[in-house]
mmCIF file of C-alpha atoms in Angstrom:
data_model
loop_
_atom_site.group_PDB
_atom_site.id
_atom_site.type_symbol
_atom_site.label_atom_id
_atom_site.label_comp_id
_atom_site.label_asym_id
_atom_site.label_seq_id
_atom_site.Cartn_x
_atom_site.Cartn_y
_atom_site.Cartn_z
ATOM 1 C CA MET A 33 46.570 105.116 -72.364
ATOM 2 C CA ASP A 34 43.816 106.408 -74.612
ATOM 3 C CA LYS A 35 41.470 109.413 -74.671
ATOM 4 C CA THR A 36 38.996 107.695 -72.330
ATOM 5 C CA ASP A 37 41.729 107.139 -69.741
ATOM 6 C CA ILE A 38 42.672 110.817 -70.004
ATOM 7 C CA LYS A 39 39.020 111.790 -69.477
ATOM 8 C CA LEU A 40 38.837 109.476 -66.455
ATOM 9 C CA LEU A 41 41.999 110.949 -64.954
ATOM 10 C CA ARG A 42 40.743 114.486 -65.488
ATOM 11 C CA GLN A 43 37.473 113.672 -63.694
ATOM 12 C CA ILE A 44 39.195 111.828 -60.837
ATOM 13 C CA GLU A 45 41.700 114.630 -60.381
ATOM 14 C CA MET A 46 38.893 117.191 -60.090
ATOM 15 C CA ALA A 47 36.706 115.075 -57.786
ATOM 16 C CA GLY A 48 38.128 111.777 -56.564
ATOM 17 C CA ARG A 49 35.114 110.773 -54.477
ATOM 18 C CA GLN A 50 32.529 110.361 -57.224
ATOM 19 C CA SER A 51 30.888 106.971 -57.760
ATOM 20 C CA PHE A 52 31.938 104.750 -60.637
ATOM 21 C CA ALA A 53 28.434 105.120 -62.076
ATOM 22 C CA LEU A 54 28.703 108.920 -62.148
ATOM 23 C CA LEU A 55 32.330 108.818 -63.295
ATOM 24 C CA GLY A 56 31.416 106.427 -66.110
ATOM 25 C CA GLU A 57 28.497 108.615 -67.152
ATOM 26 C CA ARG A 58 30.793 111.642 -67.373
ATOM 27 C CA VAL A 59 33.259 109.844 -69.652
ATOM 28 C CA GLY A 60 30.844 107.709 -71.671
ATOM 29 C CA LEU A 61 31.288 104.314 -69.974
ATOM 30 C CA SER A 62 29.066 102.045 -67.933
ATOM 31 C CA LYS A 63 29.966 101.391 -64.285
ATOM 32 C CA THR A 64 31.911 98.112 -64.706
ATOM 33 C CA PRO A 65 34.205 99.155 -67.586
ATOM 34 C CA CYS A 66 34.810 102.432 -65.755
ATOM 35 C CA TRP A 67 35.789 100.551 -62.578
ATOM 36 C CA GLN A 68 38.073 98.225 -64.587
ATOM 37 C CA ARG A 69 39.877 101.129 -66.231
ATOM 38 C CA VAL A 70 40.365 102.914 -62.900
ATOM 39 C CA GLN A 71 41.686 99.681 -61.364
ATOM 40 C CA LYS A 72 44.203 99.375 -64.228
ATOM 41 C CA LEU A 73 45.292 103.019 -63.818
ATOM 42 C CA GLU A 74 45.813 102.338 -60.109
ATOM 43 C CA SER A 75 47.722 99.069 -60.639
ATOM 44 C CA ASP A 76 49.909 100.733 -63.295
ATOM 45 C CA GLY A 77 50.795 103.448 -60.766
ATOM 46 C CA VAL A 78 49.246 106.269 -62.807
ATOM 47 C CA ILE A 79 46.854 106.978 -59.923
ATOM 48 C CA LYS A 80 49.108 107.081 -56.868
ATOM 49 C CA GLY A 81 46.374 107.490 -54.265
ATOM 50 C CA TYR A 82 43.424 109.503 -53.039
ATOM 51 C CA GLY A 83 43.228 112.096 -50.309
ATOM 52 C CA ALA A 84 41.455 115.082 -48.875
ATOM 53 C CA ARG A 85 42.517 118.629 -49.721
ATOM 54 C CA ILE A 86 42.686 120.344 -46.349
ATOM 55 C CA ASP A 87 42.451 124.109 -45.912
ATOM 56 C CA PRO A 88 45.592 124.961 -43.905
ATOM 57 C CA ARG A 89 44.102 128.267 -42.702
ATOM 58 C CA LYS A 90 41.394 126.360 -40.822
ATOM 59 C CA LEU A 91 44.250 124.729 -38.894
ATOM 60 C CA GLY A 92 45.998 128.026 -38.167
ATOM 61 C CA LEU A 93 48.665 127.523 -40.843
ATOM 62 C CA ASN A 94 48.632 130.828 -42.694
ATOM 63 C CA LEU A 95 52.051 131.322 -44.245
ATOM 64 C CA TYR A 96 53.614 129.568 -47.220
ATOM 65 C CA ALA A 97 57.252 130.198 -48.033
ATOM 66 C CA PHE A 98 59.896 128.878 -50.385
ATOM 67 C CA VAL A 99 63.313 128.271 -48.875
ATOM 68 C CA HIS A 100 66.179 127.993 -51.353
ATOM 69 C CA ALA A 101 69.088 126.017 -49.930
ATOM 70 C CA THR A 102 72.688 125.685 -51.049
ATOM 71 C CA ILE A 103 74.160 122.409 -49.816
ATOM 72 C CA ASN A 104 77.672 121.041 -49.351
ATOM 73 C CA ALA A 105 78.003 118.471 -52.169
ATOM 74 C CA SER A 106 79.128 115.721 -49.784
ATOM 75 C CA LYS A 107 75.883 116.009 -47.756
ATOM 76 C CA TYR A 108 73.144 115.629 -50.409
ATOM 77 C CA THR A 109 72.030 112.204 -49.174
ATOM 78 C CA GLU A 110 71.836 113.261 -45.531
ATOM 79 C CA PHE A 111 70.062 116.502 -46.442
ATOM 80 C CA GLU A 112 67.416 114.694 -48.495
ATOM 81 C CA ALA A 113 66.824 112.147 -45.713
ATOM 82 C CA ALA A 114 66.329 114.969 -43.179
ATOM 83 C CA VAL A 115 63.912 116.772 -45.518
ATOM 84 C CA LEU A 116 61.798 113.618 -45.870
ATOM 85 C CA ARG A 117 61.387 113.494 -42.078
ATOM 86 C CA HIS A 118 60.574 117.185 -41.554
ATOM 87 C CA PRO A 119 56.824 117.839 -41.099
ATOM 88 C CA SER A 120 56.837 121.534 -42.092
ATOM 89 C CA ILE A 121 58.343 120.853 -45.510
ATOM 90 C CA LEU A 122 55.478 120.201 -47.914
ATOM 91 C CA GLN A 123 57.639 119.711 -50.979
ATOM 92 C CA CYS A 124 61.315 119.785 -51.822
ATOM 93 C CA PHE A 125 62.796 120.057 -55.290
ATOM 94 C CA SER A 126 66.357 119.545 -56.462
ATOM 95 C CA THR A 127 67.016 122.511 -58.740
ATOM 96 C CA ALA A 128 69.435 123.913 -61.277
ATOM 97 C CA GLY A 129 70.315 127.543 -60.706
ATOM 98 C CA GLU A 130 71.542 129.527 -57.745
ATOM 99 C CA ALA A 131 70.267 127.041 -55.133
ATOM 100 C CA ASP A 132 70.589 123.277 -54.957
ATOM 101 C CA TYR A 133 67.099 122.766 -53.495
ATOM 102 C CA VAL A 134 63.853 124.659 -53.070
ATOM 103 C CA MET A 135 61.690 123.701 -50.085
ATOM 104 C CA HIS A 136 58.013 124.626 -49.964
ATOM 105 C CA VAL A 137 57.080 125.132 -46.301
ATOM 106 C CA LEU A 138 53.910 125.918 -44.375
ATOM 107 C CA VAL A 139 53.814 127.572 -40.929
ATOM 108 C CA ARG A 140 51.495 129.576 -38.634
ATOM 109 C CA ASP A 141 53.008 133.019 -39.092
ATOM 110 C CA ILE A 142 56.165 135.039 -39.705
ATOM 111 C CA LEU A 143 57.544 134.260 -36.230
ATOM 112 C CA ALA A 144 57.151 130.548 -36.865
ATOM 113 C CA LEU A 145 58.859 130.977 -40.233
ATOM 114 C CA ASP A 146 61.768 132.748 -38.568
ATOM 115 C CA GLU A 147 62.069 129.917 -36.039
ATOM 116 C CA LEU A 148 61.844 127.274 -38.762
ATOM 117 C CA THR A 149 64.408 128.832 -41.083
ATOM 118 C CA ARG A 150 66.979 129.926 -38.496
ATOM 119 C CA MET A 151 66.696 127.139 -35.944
ATOM 120 C CA GLU A 152 65.798 124.117 -38.078
ATOM 121 C CA LEU A 153 66.296 124.404 -41.835
ATOM 122 C CA ALA A 154 69.614 126.237 -41.562
ATOM 123 C CA HIS A 155 70.875 123.311 -39.450
ATOM 124 C CA LEU A 156 69.861 120.499 -41.777
ATOM 125 C CA PRO A 157 72.855 118.414 -42.898
ATOM 126 C CA GLY A 158 75.110 120.226 -45.355
ATOM 127 C CA VAL A 159 73.200 123.516 -45.494
ATOM 128 C CA GLU A 160 75.605 126.325 -46.287
ATOM 129 C CA ARG A 161 73.110 129.059 -47.177
ATOM 130 C CA THR A 162 69.363 129.652 -47.328
ATOM 131 C CA VAL A 163 67.297 132.363 -48.991
ATOM 132 C CA THR A 164 63.600 132.585 -48.163
ATOM 133 C CA THR A 165 60.787 133.918 -50.318
ATOM 134 C CA VAL A 166 57.466 134.544 -48.558
ATOM 135 C CA CYS A 167 54.230 133.876 -50.419
ATOM 136 C CA MET A 168 51.996 136.965 -50.229
ATOM 137 C CA LYS A 169 48.946 135.497 -51.980
ATOM 138 C CA THR A 170 48.151 132.212 -53.690
ATOM 139 C CA ILE A 171 46.896 132.807 -57.212
ATOM 140 C CA LYS A 172 46.464 129.184 -58.288
ATOM 141 C CA GLU A 173 46.839 125.906 -56.470
ATOM 142 C CA HIS A 174 46.021 122.317 -57.296
ATOM 143 C CA GLY A 175 46.304 122.557 -61.041
ATOM 144 C CA LEU A 176 45.335 119.479 -63.013
ATOM 145 C CA VAL A 177 48.268 117.317 -64.072
ATOM 146 C CA VAL A 178 46.116 115.844 -66.849
ATOM 147 C CA GLY A 179 45.608 119.361 -68.187
ATOM 148 C CA CYS A 180 49.305 119.398 -69.078
ATOM 149 C CA LEU A 181 48.880 116.511 -71.550
#
């Protein structure tokens, strides 16, 4: 991967729907070499896919929270399988520290969060304890991965 690929990734990450002509112009390539490089980045798995960024508030989903879970060590596999199936869990991270996992969840409101944490997440396989942190305000979202290079 060279500097041109990094420039391409940065542009695609900011606006994935631009034409190859415009994308090429922004990184100093003509349309065909630009398309070829993007195809290679896709086939190499660097670009995993494309999608819309949806405003959850427009769908009535107003509350983000982070649920820290401590799990019985014999149930990690079952817990992870259940997390993958759960629609309210946006992300789940295995962590080092006081909790074994941190789940990033999205719900309508505080009542829905209470229902989710007490009636669903607390009953996932192996869960021994949960601690929930409510997000009051989002300061930054959708940072650029390429910016970390």
